[in-house]
Short mmCIF file of C-alpha atoms in Angstrom, two decimals:
data_model
loop_
_atom_site.label_atom_id
_atom_site.label_comp_id
_atom_site.label_asym_id
_atom_site.label_seq_id
_atom_site.Cartn_x
_atom_site.Cartn_y
_atom_site.Cartn_z
CA MET W 1 1.55 -16.56 15.82
CA SER W 2 2.70 -20.20 15.90
CA THR W 3 4.65 -21.81 18.59
CA ALA W 4 7.72 -21.52 16.94
CA ASP W 5 7.47 -17.84 16.28
CA ARG W 6 6.71 -17.24 19.74
CA LEU W 7 9.58 -19.27 20.91
CA THR W 8 11.84 -17.24 18.58
CA ASP W 9 10.72 -13.97 19.40
CA GLY W 10 10.83 -14.77 23.19
CA LEU W 11 14.61 -15.97 22.90
CA TYR W 12 15.51 -12.58 21.20
CA GLY W 13 13.65 -10.69 23.74
CA LEU W 14 15.42 -12.59 26.29
CA GLY W 15 18.73 -11.72 24.84
CA TRP W 16 18.10 -8.08 24.49
CA SER W 17 16.57 -7.91 28.22
CA THR W 18 18.90 -10.03 30.07
CA VAL W 19 22.39 -10.08 28.04
CA LYS W 20 22.82 -6.29 28.10
CA LYS W 21 22.89 -6.38 31.89
CA LEU W 22 25.79 -8.85 32.09
CA PRO W 23 29.38 -7.69 32.64
CA GLU W 24 31.15 -7.56 29.32
CA PRO W 25 33.58 -10.37 30.25
CA VAL W 26 30.74 -12.64 31.14
CA ALA W 27 28.68 -11.88 28.06
CA ALA W 28 31.82 -12.64 25.86
CA ARG W 29 32.40 -16.22 27.74
CA LEU W 30 28.58 -16.97 27.43
CA GLY W 31 28.96 -16.13 23.52
CA ARG W 32 31.90 -18.47 23.34
CA THR W 33 30.11 -21.27 25.06
CA VAL W 34 26.87 -20.91 23.00
CA ALA W 35 28.99 -20.58 19.87
CA ASP W 36 31.23 -23.84 20.63
CA ALA W 37 28.21 -25.88 21.65
CA ALA W 38 26.45 -24.96 18.35
CA TRP W 39 29.55 -25.76 16.37
CA LYS W 40 29.86 -29.27 18.00
CA ARG W 41 26.26 -30.17 17.14
CA ARG W 42 27.40 -29.43 13.22
CA GLY W 43 23.84 -28.40 12.43
CA LYS W 44 22.67 -27.15 8.94
CA GLY W 45 24.05 -23.52 9.51
CA VAL W 46 27.42 -24.69 10.71
CA ARG W 47 27.65 -26.89 7.94
CA ARG W 48 26.83 -24.16 5.44
CA LEU W 49 29.23 -21.88 6.86
CA GLU W 50 31.93 -24.44 6.42
CA ALA W 51 31.05 -25.14 2.66
CA ASN W 52 31.25 -21.36 2.19
CA TYR W 53 34.48 -21.22 3.81
CA ALA W 54 35.71 -23.98 1.37
CA ARG W 55 35.28 -21.32 -1.43
CA VAL W 56 37.05 -18.59 0.04
CA VAL W 57 39.96 -20.86 1.49
CA PRO W 58 40.01 -23.63 -1.69
CA ASP W 59 43.33 -24.94 -0.35
CA ALA W 60 42.13 -25.45 3.27
CA THR W 61 42.17 -29.03 4.77
CA PRO W 62 39.21 -30.52 6.51
CA GLU W 63 40.99 -29.65 9.64
CA ARG W 64 41.43 -26.12 8.63
CA LEU W 65 37.81 -25.74 7.62
CA ALA W 66 36.69 -27.29 11.06
CA GLU W 67 38.99 -24.61 12.80
CA LEU W 68 37.45 -21.91 10.80
CA SER W 69 34.01 -22.71 11.28
CA ARG W 70 34.60 -22.74 14.94
CA ALA W 71 36.18 -19.56 15.01
CA GLY W 72 33.26 -18.32 12.62
CA MET W 73 30.63 -19.38 14.97
CA ARG W 74 32.49 -17.54 17.76
CA SER W 75 32.74 -14.54 15.80
CA TYR W 76 29.10 -14.75 14.96
CA LEU W 77 28.21 -14.96 18.70
CA ARG W 78 30.39 -12.23 19.50
CA TYR W 79 28.34 -10.21 17.05
CA TRP W 80 25.16 -11.19 18.90
CA MET W 81 26.39 -10.73 22.37
CA GLU W 82 27.55 -7.09 21.37
CA SER W 83 24.06 -6.64 19.56
CA PHE W 84 22.10 -7.29 22.84
CA ARG W 85 24.60 -5.08 24.63
CA LEU W 86 24.67 -2.21 22.46
CA PRO W 87 21.57 -0.37 23.56
CA ALA W 88 23.30 -0.29 27.13
CA TRP W 89 26.77 1.02 25.94
CA SER W 90 27.41 4.43 26.73
CA PRO W 91 28.64 6.98 23.94
CA GLU W 92 32.14 6.85 24.76
CA ARG W 93 32.15 2.97 24.56
CA VAL W 94 30.41 3.08 21.18
CA ARG W 95 33.16 5.70 20.05
CA THR W 96 35.99 3.55 21.32
CA GLY W 97 34.71 0.25 20.13
CA PHE W 98 35.23 0.68 16.35
CA ASP W 99 38.51 1.70 14.50
CA PRO W 100 37.83 2.40 10.93
CA LYS W 101 40.48 3.19 8.49
CA GLY W 102 39.85 5.35 5.45
CA ALA W 103 36.87 7.02 7.24
CA HIS W 104 38.07 10.23 5.49
CA HIS W 105 36.35 8.62 2.33
CA LEU W 106 32.87 8.84 4.17
CA THR W 107 33.33 12.42 5.52
CA ASP W 108 34.92 13.99 2.43
CA GLY W 109 31.84 12.42 0.44
CA LEU W 110 29.23 14.10 2.60
CA ALA W 111 31.28 17.27 2.72
CA ALA W 112 30.59 17.27 -1.26
CA GLY W 113 26.99 17.27 -0.59
CA LYS W 114 26.16 14.41 -3.17
CA GLY W 115 25.30 11.89 -0.39
CA VAL W 116 26.97 8.79 0.37
CA ILE W 117 26.20 5.05 0.07
CA LEU W 118 28.08 2.46 2.21
CA ALA W 119 27.89 -1.08 1.12
CA LEU W 120 28.87 -3.91 3.35
CA PRO W 121 29.04 -7.63 3.37
CA HIS W 122 28.02 -9.63 6.52
CA LEU W 123 31.30 -9.18 8.37
CA ALA W 124 31.79 -8.69 12.00
CA ASN W 125 29.38 -6.36 13.56
CA TRP W 126 27.69 -3.98 11.07
CA ASP W 127 25.24 -2.63 13.72
CA LEU W 128 28.40 -1.57 15.85
CA ALA W 129 29.68 0.14 12.77
CA GLY W 130 26.45 2.07 12.23
CA ALA W 131 26.29 3.13 16.01
CA TRP W 132 29.68 4.54 15.69
CA VAL W 133 28.66 6.66 12.68
CA THR W 134 25.86 8.13 14.41
CA THR W 135 27.61 8.41 17.70
CA SER W 136 31.26 9.39 16.80
CA LEU W 137 30.45 11.25 13.71
CA GLY W 138 26.99 12.51 14.55
CA ILE W 139 25.83 11.59 11.27
CA PRO W 140 22.38 9.88 10.96
CA PHE W 141 21.44 7.47 8.15
CA THR W 142 18.98 5.38 6.29
CA THR W 143 19.23 1.50 5.83
CA VAL W 144 16.79 -1.14 4.87
CA ALA W 145 15.61 -4.28 6.94
CA GLU W 146 14.29 -7.52 5.58
CA ARG W 147 10.63 -8.47 6.95
CA LEU W 148 11.22 -11.20 9.48
CA LYS W 149 8.74 -13.65 10.86
CA PRO W 150 7.24 -13.56 13.29
CA GLU W 151 6.20 -9.62 12.72
CA THR W 152 7.09 -8.96 16.30
CA LEU W 153 10.84 -10.03 15.68
CA TYR W 154 10.97 -7.68 12.80
CA ASP W 155 9.47 -5.04 15.09
CA ARG W 156 12.25 -5.53 17.70
CA PHE W 157 14.96 -5.24 15.22
CA VAL W 158 13.68 -2.09 13.83
CA ALA W 159 13.21 -0.66 17.45
CA TYR W 160 16.83 -1.66 18.20
CA ARG W 161 18.20 -0.17 15.16
CA GLU W 162 16.18 3.04 15.49
CA GLY W 163 17.68 3.12 19.15
CA LEU W 164 20.87 3.26 17.83
CA GLY W 165 20.31 6.24 15.59
CA MET W 166 19.28 4.62 12.48
CA GLU W 167 16.37 5.38 9.96
CA VAL W 168 14.96 1.82 8.99
CA LEU W 169 12.96 1.16 6.01
CA PRO W 170 11.03 -2.06 5.24
CA HIS W 171 12.62 -3.93 2.41
CA SER W 172 9.68 -3.33 0.01
CA GLY W 173 11.16 -2.73 -3.40
CA ALA W 174 10.38 0.56 -5.14
CA SER W 175 9.00 2.28 -2.17
CA ALA W 176 12.24 1.87 -0.04
CA PHE W 177 14.44 2.73 -3.16
CA GLY W 178 12.62 6.04 -3.74
CA THR W 179 13.13 7.08 -0.12
CA LEU W 180 16.69 6.16 0.03
CA ALA W 181 17.19 8.08 -3.38
CA ARG W 182 15.45 11.11 -1.71
CA ARG W 183 17.85 10.78 1.11
CA LEU W 184 20.76 10.72 -1.07
CA ARG W 185 19.64 13.63 -3.06
CA ASP W 186 19.51 15.69 0.06
CA GLY W 187 23.16 15.04 0.83
CA GLY W 188 22.42 12.12 3.29
CA LEU W 189 24.04 8.79 4.13
CA VAL W 190 22.58 5.38 3.17
CA CYS W 191 24.01 2.00 4.71
CA LEU W 192 23.06 -1.21 2.95
CA VAL W 193 24.20 -5.06 3.63
CA ALA W 194 25.03 -6.01 0.07
CA ASP W 195 26.62 -9.34 -0.28
CA ARG W 196 23.55 -11.71 -0.81
CA ASP W 197 20.62 -11.42 -3.17
CA LEU W 198 18.71 -14.50 -4.54
CA SER W 199 16.07 -12.79 -6.11
CA ALA W 200 15.48 -12.59 -10.00
CA SER W 201 16.77 -8.68 -9.51
CA GLY W 202 20.22 -9.83 -8.40
CA VAL W 203 23.30 -8.94 -10.46
CA GLU W 204 25.59 -11.90 -11.22
CA VAL W 205 29.24 -11.38 -10.23
CA ASP W 206 32.19 -13.54 -10.03
CA PHE W 207 32.86 -14.19 -6.23
CA PHE W 208 35.94 -16.37 -5.50
CA GLY W 209 35.86 -17.75 -8.71
CA GLU W 210 32.36 -18.66 -9.13
CA ARG W 211 29.06 -17.18 -9.86
CA ALA W 212 26.73 -15.47 -7.17
CA ARG W 213 24.08 -12.84 -7.16
CA MET W 214 24.46 -9.47 -5.22
CA PRO W 215 21.86 -6.54 -5.23
CA ALA W 216 21.65 -4.00 -7.88
CA GLY W 217 20.32 -1.34 -5.35
CA PRO W 218 23.80 0.47 -4.43
CA ALA W 219 25.12 0.65 -8.13
CA LEU W 220 21.57 1.80 -9.17
CA LEU W 221 21.20 4.40 -6.46
CA ALA W 222 24.71 5.64 -7.19
CA GLN W 223 23.74 6.28 -10.83
CA GLN W 224 20.48 7.70 -10.08
CA THR W 225 21.50 10.39 -7.43
CA GLY W 226 25.34 11.17 -8.06
CA ALA W 227 26.10 9.77 -4.57
CA GLN W 228 29.46 8.21 -3.95
CA LEU W 229 29.26 4.37 -3.23
CA LEU W 230 31.67 3.14 -0.78
CA PRO W 231 32.41 -0.47 0.06
CA VAL W 232 33.32 -1.13 3.78
CA THR W 233 35.01 -4.30 5.16
CA LEU W 234 34.93 -5.00 8.97
CA TRP W 235 36.76 -7.64 11.08
CA TYR W 236 37.81 -8.58 14.84
CA ASP W 237 41.13 -8.84 16.17
CA ASP W 238 42.02 -9.91 19.61
CA SER W 239 41.21 -6.71 21.35
CA PRO W 240 37.61 -5.56 22.21
CA VAL W 241 37.87 -2.98 19.35
CA MET W 242 36.39 -3.83 16.02
CA GLN W 243 38.52 -2.92 13.05
CA GLY W 244 37.32 -1.58 9.74
CA ARG W 245 38.12 -0.08 6.41
CA VAL W 246 36.18 2.38 4.07
CA HIS W 247 37.46 1.51 0.59
CA PRO W 248 37.80 4.36 -2.33
CA PRO W 249 34.69 5.17 -4.03
CA VAL W 250 33.17 2.67 -6.68
CA GLU W 251 32.94 4.96 -9.75
CA VAL W 252 30.31 5.07 -12.38
CA PRO W 253 31.75 4.07 -15.64
CA GLN W 254 31.52 6.54 -18.58
CA ALA W 255 30.22 4.44 -21.24
CA GLY W 256 27.58 1.65 -21.38
CA THR W 257 23.71 1.08 -20.73
CA ARG W 258 22.38 1.30 -17.08
CA THR W 259 22.39 -2.66 -16.87
CA GLU W 260 26.03 -2.66 -17.89
CA LYS W 261 27.04 -0.19 -15.44
CA THR W 262 25.20 -1.76 -12.56
CA ALA W 263 27.23 -4.88 -13.57
CA VAL W 264 30.60 -3.31 -13.88
CA MET W 265 29.77 -1.46 -10.23
CA THR W 266 28.41 -4.38 -8.54
CA GLN W 267 31.55 -6.68 -9.55
CA ALA W 268 33.66 -3.90 -8.07
CA LEU W 269 31.73 -4.24 -4.76
CA ALA W 270 32.03 -7.96 -4.90
CA ASP W 271 35.83 -7.45 -5.29
CA ALA W 272 36.28 -5.21 -2.42
CA PHE W 273 34.09 -7.66 -0.31
CA ALA W 274 36.19 -10.52 -1.35
CA THR W 275 39.50 -8.63 -0.33
CA GLY W 276 38.13 -8.16 3.30
CA ILE W 277 36.62 -11.69 3.72
CA ALA W 278 39.65 -13.56 2.48
CA GLU W 279 41.72 -11.31 4.85
CA HIS W 280 39.37 -12.35 7.74
CA PRO W 281 37.23 -15.33 6.66
CA GLU W 282 36.09 -16.12 10.14
CA ASP W 283 34.16 -12.93 10.71
CA TRP W 284 32.09 -13.48 7.56
CA HIS W 285 28.69 -14.66 8.97
CA MET W 286 27.40 -16.43 5.86
CA LEU W 287 25.29 -19.34 7.23
CA GLN W 288 23.20 -19.40 4.17
CA ARG W 289 23.55 -20.53 0.49
CA LEU W 290 25.24 -17.91 -1.71
CA TRP W 291 26.85 -19.17 -4.77
CA LEU W 292 24.42 -20.21 -7.63
CA ALA W 293 25.72 -23.63 -7.99
CA ASP W 294 24.39 -24.25 -4.31
CA LEU W 295 20.90 -23.11 -5.11
CA ASP W 296 18.17 -25.79 -6.10
CA PRO W 297 17.44 -24.86 -9.91
CA ALA W 298 14.10 -26.53 -9.53
CA LYS W 299 13.04 -24.05 -7.19
CA GLY W 300 14.21 -21.15 -8.90
CA PRO W 301 15.53 -17.85 -7.30
CA ALA W 302 15.03 -18.07 -3.59
#
């Protein structure tokens, strides 16, 4: 393991071992302090975040974009402070920490016995939403995680999410897809973060007036298994309680090839995500390139 990898793994380990022991107000202040310091340095991630917000809020002045990026970094660090502390939260704290609207779409879909796919963008704290599902509803679910470098950091994330009641699969193509399909055919729940896919298999969508790629997996799983596909958007307000909305199901088109149906369904997901992001842009933690126009064509799919 390289020195940089050891440092990265050590910092995350310190976060999970130390931050979770802090009183909640202290952890919140620490998050804001770290966020403001990162924002003032205007590193690559902050500049990318600001450029992405310029797509979402096209009429924003430079001053407004700066305000948004500062709020965005504070929201991003709130996510990390909460995530470091989630393993120490009581079941009651988890149950009262999230207030989703439209949760009946989820419970009704599971009651129908055909399985449910929840698809989310990188909004607010998707780990807290998942912990709420396993704790408040008592429903286990399966998700996938991208293999991180170093491997020990990936192992930390898997252990963390499994500790919250999730089944975590490595993002390894057909193997993960097959397991997800089996869980859905058994009437289970699958949750996927689905607003960015720069691979060659990503589906092109219109997103805030420009082309981007999003994963085909949610739409393909819904077609193959008959499971309901539900978009979910999340946001923070001024309270300690995260807000959310489970949107109505994305229907499988009656006509068309599998590719055509996947394109229509993935566009419907993108539209639902865009609604939530436009309402709460500062809670969209997209510090990476997303739109095709921002990618280096010489390098191909990233």
